Amino acid sequence: AQSVTQLDSQVPVFEEAPVELRCNYSSSVSVYLFWYVQYPNQGLQLLLKYLSGSTLVKGINGFEAEFNKSQTSFHLRKPSVHISDTAEYFCAAGIKAAGNKLTFGGGTRVLVKP
Amino acid sequence: GAVVSQHPSWVICKSGTSVKIECRSLDFQATTMFWYRQFPKQSLMLMATSNEGSKATYEQGVEKDKFLINHASLTLSTLTVTSAHPEDSSFYICSAREPSGTDGELFFGEGSRLTVL
């Protein structure tokens, strides 16, 4: 069974500073990888996804992530955060052969301080 | 992107009553939808896979008689929490995959917060 680990449950960061959210997955087969953002009392919005090809993936709102197969990681980064980036971020993995089932990490709460 | 909508967005009910939550795909047909449950400050836990025209597939530990899922059409899946109790209070989120979309990529509804008194 696959698992997704988000190493930081909470990340405080000052406005305009960079942020990195760490995500590691465990799977012996090919996976799809996703980052979602959740604002309070809302559903999930897709930030970006890795399917294949280039290991550096760019998403919405200035976020990007890098797939590292040897380290089984998919860390999310943003060079300069805004107050509006305060939210919960979830990393998720899906096995290509298993269709649409996603396994989510525990989430990382980003708190952007002025 | 594809739009998935849930209704109601929040509901408060008395213990012992049943509550129905709807999940609709607004601009695409979804043969499969997924229901997740999220406790405060926790991640999403898959409850079941809803299949149009057939029985839902429940994850281990989820009571199928407690959480009734019906996927009667290609755009609607419903989750009914039967005889709800306070421990059923949670945030329930549905998701669906657009047929022409990528395997694994899901679109999520806004979520429904259930509070059982």
mmCIF file of C-alpha atoms in Angstrom:
data_model
loop_
_atom_site.group_PDB
_atom_site.id
_atom_site.type_symbol
_atom_site.label_atom_id
_atom_site.label_comp_id
_atom_site.label_asym_id
_atom_site.label_seq_id
_atom_site.Cartn_x
_atom_site.Cartn_y
_atom_site.Cartn_z
ATOM 1 C CA ALA A 1 0.000 0.000 0.000
ATOM 2 C CA GLN A 2 1.173 3.466 -0.722
ATOM 3 C CA SER A 3 1.485 6.241 1.799
ATOM 4 C CA VAL A 4 2.065 9.964 1.630
ATOM 5 C CA THR A 5 3.927 11.821 4.339
ATOM 6 C CA GLN A 6 3.962 15.543 4.816
ATOM 7 C CA LEU A 7 6.772 16.200 7.198
ATOM 8 C CA ASP A 8 5.559 19.521 8.541
ATOM 9 C CA SER A 9 2.131 19.883 10.071
ATOM 10 C CA GLN A 10 2.470 23.636 10.324
ATOM 11 C CA VAL A 11 4.692 26.181 8.626
ATOM 12 C CA PRO A 12 4.704 29.807 9.753
ATOM 13 C CA VAL A 13 6.246 32.175 7.238
ATOM 14 C CA PHE A 14 6.508 35.918 6.808
ATOM 15 C CA GLU A 15 4.887 37.652 3.896
ATOM 16 C CA GLU A 16 7.115 37.855 0.802
ATOM 17 C CA ALA A 17 9.408 35.141 2.167
ATOM 18 C CA PRO A 18 9.862 31.815 0.349
ATOM 19 C CA VAL A 19 8.176 28.650 1.554
ATOM 20 C CA GLU A 20 8.764 24.968 0.983
ATOM 21 C CA LEU A 21 6.323 22.236 1.929
ATOM 22 C CA ARG A 22 7.755 18.764 2.024
ATOM 23 C CA CYS A 23 6.065 15.648 0.735
ATOM 24 C CA ASN A 24 7.352 12.116 0.483
ATOM 25 C CA TYR A 25 5.543 9.140 -0.925
ATOM 26 C CA SER A 26 6.106 5.432 -0.781
ATOM 27 C CA SER A 27 5.213 3.349 -3.763
ATOM 28 C CA SER A 28 6.997 0.746 -5.781
ATOM 29 C CA VAL A 29 5.011 1.541 -8.898
ATOM 30 C CA SER A 30 4.477 4.607 -11.037
ATOM 31 C CA VAL A 31 2.436 7.289 -9.385
ATOM 32 C CA TYR A 32 0.706 10.492 -10.166
ATOM 33 C CA LEU A 33 1.396 13.270 -7.664
ATOM 34 C CA PHE A 34 -0.719 16.262 -6.771
ATOM 35 C CA TRP A 35 -0.772 19.267 -4.506
ATOM 36 C CA TYR A 36 -4.116 20.658 -3.408
ATOM 37 C CA VAL A 37 -4.934 23.740 -1.355
ATOM 38 C CA GLN A 38 -7.864 24.002 1.018
ATOM 39 C CA TYR A 39 -9.158 27.284 2.393
ATOM 40 C CA PRO A 40 -11.263 27.225 5.576
ATOM 41 C CA ASN A 41 -14.572 25.432 5.184
ATOM 42 C CA GLN A 42 -14.009 24.820 1.511
ATOM 43 C CA GLY A 43 -13.197 21.902 -0.730
ATOM 44 C CA LEU A 44 -9.858 21.260 -2.355
ATOM 45 C CA GLN A 45 -8.418 23.168 -5.271
ATOM 46 C CA LEU A 46 -5.717 21.684 -7.464
ATOM 47 C CA LEU A 47 -2.445 23.618 -7.389
ATOM 48 C CA LEU A 48 -0.406 21.411 -9.658
ATOM 49 C CA LYS A 49 0.175 17.849 -10.738
ATOM 50 C CA TYR A 50 2.969 15.583 -11.899
ATOM 51 C CA LEU A 51 2.056 12.923 -14.412
ATOM 52 C CA SER A 52 5.259 12.298 -16.343
ATOM 53 C CA GLY A 53 7.970 14.157 -18.212
ATOM 54 C CA SER A 54 9.632 17.226 -16.768
ATOM 55 C CA THR A 55 10.284 16.851 -13.086
ATOM 56 C CA LEU A 56 9.704 20.543 -12.399
ATOM 57 C CA VAL A 57 6.026 21.318 -12.428
ATOM 58 C CA LYS A 58 4.554 24.788 -12.343
ATOM 59 C CA GLY A 59 1.110 25.419 -10.975
ATOM 60 C CA ILE A 60 -1.272 28.203 -10.174
ATOM 61 C CA ASN A 61 -0.640 31.143 -7.858
ATOM 62 C CA GLY A 62 3.124 31.001 -8.386
ATOM 63 C CA PHE A 63 3.611 27.554 -6.873
ATOM 64 C CA GLU A 64 5.915 24.925 -8.280
ATOM 65 C CA ALA A 65 6.988 21.450 -7.257
ATOM 66 C CA GLU A 66 9.807 19.111 -8.150
ATOM 67 C CA PHE A 67 9.436 15.390 -8.543
ATOM 68 C CA ASN A 68 12.458 13.476 -7.302
ATOM 69 C CA LYS A 69 12.139 9.806 -7.996
ATOM 70 C CA SER A 70 15.305 8.747 -6.191
ATOM 71 C CA GLN A 71 14.180 10.499 -3.024
ATOM 72 C CA THR A 72 10.494 9.726 -3.598
ATOM 73 C CA SER A 73 9.700 13.341 -2.910
ATOM 74 C CA PHE A 74 7.446 16.004 -4.378
ATOM 75 C CA HIS A 75 8.159 19.190 -2.455
ATOM 76 C CA LEU A 76 6.103 22.309 -3.079
ATOM 77 C CA ARG A 77 7.705 25.736 -3.240
ATOM 78 C CA LYS A 78 6.780 29.360 -3.674
ATOM 79 C CA PRO A 79 9.458 32.050 -3.849
ATOM 80 C CA SER A 80 7.362 34.789 -2.251
ATOM 81 C CA VAL A 81 4.185 34.172 -0.300
ATOM 82 C CA HIS A 82 1.203 36.440 0.232
ATOM 83 C CA ILE A 83 -1.195 36.681 3.124
ATOM 84 C CA SER A 84 -3.768 35.033 0.886
ATOM 85 C CA ASP A 85 -1.621 31.880 0.748
ATOM 86 C CA THR A 86 -2.624 31.104 4.320
ATOM 87 C CA ALA A 87 -4.368 27.745 3.957
ATOM 88 C CA GLU A 88 -4.017 24.005 4.355
ATOM 89 C CA TYR A 89 -1.987 22.219 1.703
ATOM 90 C CA PHE A 90 -2.342 18.548 0.874
ATOM 91 C CA CYS A 91 -0.022 16.339 -1.093
ATOM 92 C CA ALA A 92 -1.679 13.350 -2.752
ATOM 93 C CA ALA A 93 -0.581 10.346 -4.742
ATOM 94 C CA GLY A 94 -2.429 8.044 -7.051
ATOM 95 C CA ILE A 95 -1.177 4.817 -8.550
ATOM 96 C CA LYS A 96 -1.429 4.865 -12.300
ATOM 97 C CA ALA A 97 -2.785 1.367 -12.427
ATOM 98 C CA ALA A 98 -5.404 2.033 -9.769
ATOM 99 C CA GLY A 99 -7.405 4.684 -11.542
ATOM 100 C CA ASN A 100 -8.719 7.501 -9.454
ATOM 101 C CA LYS A 101 -7.996 6.546 -5.879
ATOM 102 C CA LEU A 102 -5.867 9.123 -4.165
ATOM 103 C CA THR A 103 -3.961 8.811 -0.927
ATOM 104 C CA PHE A 104 -3.555 12.078 0.913
ATOM 105 C CA GLY A 105 -0.837 13.267 3.215
ATOM 106 C CA GLY A 106 -1.692 14.651 6.613
ATOM 107 C CA GLY A 107 -1.672 18.230 5.398
ATOM 108 C CA THR A 108 0.505 21.243 6.141
ATOM 109 C CA ARG A 109 -1.000 24.392 7.515
ATOM 110 C CA VAL A 110 0.718 27.488 6.156
ATOM 111 C CA LEU A 111 0.310 30.639 8.184
ATOM 112 C CA VAL A 112 1.599 33.744 6.460
ATOM 113 C CA LYS A 113 2.416 36.555 8.844
ATOM 114 C CA PRO A 114 2.607 40.216 7.859
ATOM 115 C CA GLY B 1 -11.808 23.139 -14.973
ATOM 116 C CA ALA B 2 -14.654 20.817 -14.171
ATOM 117 C CA VAL B 3 -17.059 21.875 -11.449
ATOM 118 C CA VAL B 4 -18.350 19.698 -8.648
ATOM 119 C CA SER B 5 -20.965 21.086 -6.314
ATOM 120 C CA GLN B 6 -22.230 19.867 -2.960
ATOM 121 C CA HIS B 7 -25.402 20.650 -1.119
ATOM 122 C CA PRO B 8 -25.964 21.573 1.609
ATOM 123 C CA SER B 9 -22.743 23.312 2.534
ATOM 124 C CA TRP B 10 -23.601 22.950 6.184
ATOM 125 C CA VAL B 11 -26.288 21.159 8.142
ATOM 126 C CA ILE B 12 -27.181 20.799 11.802
ATOM 127 C CA CYS B 13 -29.370 17.929 12.891
ATOM 128 C CA LYS B 14 -30.567 16.170 16.017
ATOM 129 C CA SER B 15 -29.102 12.883 17.086
ATOM 130 C CA GLY B 16 -30.990 9.962 15.582
ATOM 131 C CA THR B 17 -32.087 11.708 12.407
ATOM 132 C CA SER B 18 -30.808 11.055 8.906
ATOM 133 C CA VAL B 19 -29.105 13.581 6.694
ATOM 134 C CA LYS B 20 -28.635 13.507 2.938
ATOM 135 C CA ILE B 21 -25.769 15.262 1.171
ATOM 136 C CA GLU B 22 -25.772 15.721 -2.583
ATOM 137 C CA CYS B 23 -22.788 15.823 -4.912
ATOM 138 C CA ARG B 24 -23.268 16.992 -8.472
ATOM 139 C CA SER B 25 -20.959 17.262 -11.429
ATOM 140 C CA LEU B 26 -22.185 20.405 -13.128
ATOM 141 C CA ASP B 27 -20.545 20.353 -16.518
ATOM 142 C CA PHE B 28 -19.520 16.767 -17.053
ATOM 143 C CA GLN B 29 -20.726 13.245 -16.503
ATOM 144 C CA ALA B 30 -19.069 11.277 -13.752
ATOM 145 C CA THR B 31 -19.409 7.525 -13.697
ATOM 146 C CA THR B 32 -17.395 7.468 -10.513
ATOM 147 C CA MET B 33 -17.448 9.795 -7.546
ATOM 148 C CA PHE B 34 -15.628 9.576 -4.266
ATOM 149 C CA TRP B 35 -16.711 10.491 -0.765
ATOM 150 C CA TYR B 36 -14.187 11.675 1.796
ATOM 151 C CA ARG B 37 -14.478 12.547 5.428
ATOM 152 C CA GLN B 38 -12.301 15.123 7.117
ATOM 153 C CA PHE B 39 -12.047 15.663 10.851
ATOM 154 C CA PRO B 40 -10.854 19.038 12.142
ATOM 155 C CA LYS B 41 -7.218 19.700 11.366
ATOM 156 C CA GLN B 42 -6.841 16.300 9.777
ATOM 157 C CA SER B 43 -6.440 14.924 6.306
ATOM 158 C CA LEU B 44 -9.059 13.472 4.020
ATOM 159 C CA MET B 45 -10.013 9.866 4.505
ATOM 160 C CA LEU B 46 -11.638 8.042 1.632
ATOM 161 C CA MET B 47 -14.943 6.574 2.730
ATOM 162 C CA ALA B 48 -16.269 5.024 -0.433
ATOM 163 C CA THR B 49 -16.272 4.970 -4.190
ATOM 164 C CA SER B 50 -19.634 5.701 -5.730
ATOM 165 C CA ASN B 51 -20.328 3.964 -9.022
ATOM 166 C CA GLU B 52 -23.178 5.024 -11.276
ATOM 167 C CA GLY B 53 -25.741 2.293 -11.573
ATOM 168 C CA SER B 54 -24.135 -0.085 -9.121
ATOM 169 C CA LYS B 55 -23.318 -0.483 -5.469
ATOM 170 C CA ALA B 56 -20.740 1.694 -3.840
ATOM 171 C CA THR B 57 -17.417 0.280 -2.764
ATOM 172 C CA TYR B 58 -16.647 1.068 0.853
ATOM 173 C CA GLU B 59 -13.253 1.394 2.436
ATOM 174 C CA GLN B 60 -12.319 -0.825 5.304
ATOM 175 C CA GLY B 61 -13.879 0.294 8.554
ATOM 176 C CA VAL B 62 -16.669 2.347 6.978
ATOM 177 C CA GLU B 63 -20.156 1.128 7.846
ATOM 178 C CA LYS B 64 -22.116 0.800 4.642
ATOM 179 C CA ASP B 65 -25.435 0.668 6.500
ATOM 180 C CA LYS B 66 -24.532 3.878 8.266
ATOM 181 C CA PHE B 67 -23.355 5.795 5.246
ATOM 182 C CA LEU B 68 -25.692 5.048 2.369
ATOM 183 C CA ILE B 69 -24.444 6.041 -1.048
ATOM 184 C CA ASN B 70 -26.594 6.271 -4.127
ATOM 185 C CA HIS B 71 -25.305 7.169 -7.574
ATOM 186 C CA ALA B 72 -28.504 7.197 -9.569
ATOM 187 C CA SER B 73 -27.356 9.321 -12.472
ATOM 188 C CA LEU B 74 -24.152 10.351 -14.190
ATOM 189 C CA THR B 75 -24.207 13.728 -12.510
ATOM 190 C CA LEU B 76 -25.469 13.003 -9.001
ATOM 191 C CA SER B 77 -24.280 10.974 -6.059
ATOM 192 C CA THR B 78 -25.830 11.204 -2.612
ATOM 193 C CA LEU B 79 -24.477 10.321 0.800
ATOM 194 C CA THR B 80 -27.031 9.677 3.525
ATOM 195 C CA VAL B 81 -25.839 9.541 7.100
ATOM 196 C CA THR B 82 -28.439 7.396 8.803
ATOM 197 C CA SER B 83 -29.330 7.719 12.472
ATOM 198 C CA ALA B 84 -26.659 10.339 12.913
ATOM 199 C CA HIS B 85 -24.820 10.709 16.202
ATOM 200 C CA PRO B 86 -22.455 13.409 17.454
ATOM 201 C CA GLU B 87 -19.429 11.347 16.456
ATOM 202 C CA ASP B 88 -20.618 11.583 12.847
ATOM 203 C CA SER B 89 -20.066 15.318 12.943
ATOM 204 C CA SER B 90 -17.463 16.036 10.316
ATOM 205 C CA PHE B 91 -16.686 17.715 7.021
ATOM 206 C CA TYR B 92 -17.745 15.530 4.126
ATOM 207 C CA ILE B 93 -16.225 16.154 0.701
ATOM 208 C CA CYS B 94 -17.042 14.539 -2.609
ATOM 209 C CA SER B 95 -14.930 14.411 -5.718
ATOM 210 C CA ALA B 96 -15.213 13.256 -9.288
ATOM 211 C CA ARG B 97 -12.986 12.685 -12.255
ATOM 212 C CA GLU B 98 -13.721 14.304 -15.553
ATOM 213 C CA PRO B 99 -13.826 11.514 -18.165
ATOM 214 C CA SER B 100 -11.444 13.281 -20.490
ATOM 215 C CA GLY B 101 -9.136 14.209 -17.674
ATOM 216 C CA THR B 102 -6.050 12.555 -16.317
ATOM 217 C CA ASP B 103 -6.214 9.401 -14.283
ATOM 218 C CA GLY B 104 -6.031 10.303 -10.652
ATOM 219 C CA GLU B 105 -6.861 13.971 -11.071
ATOM 220 C CA LEU B 106 -10.008 14.725 -9.155
ATOM 221 C CA PHE B 107 -12.238 17.760 -8.838
ATOM 222 C CA PHE B 108 -13.625 18.400 -5.403
ATOM 223 C CA GLY B 109 -16.871 19.789 -4.145
ATOM 224 C CA GLU B 110 -16.999 22.617 -1.651
ATOM 225 C CA GLY B 111 -17.629 20.249 1.217
ATOM 226 C CA SER B 112 -20.558 19.790 3.584
ATOM 227 C CA ARG B 113 -20.139 20.358 7.286
ATOM 228 C CA LEU B 114 -22.381 18.157 9.377
ATOM 229 C CA THR B 115 -22.990 18.928 13.027
ATOM 230 C CA VAL B 116 -25.025 16.428 15.006
ATOM 231 C CA LEU B 117 -26.393 17.718 18.286
#
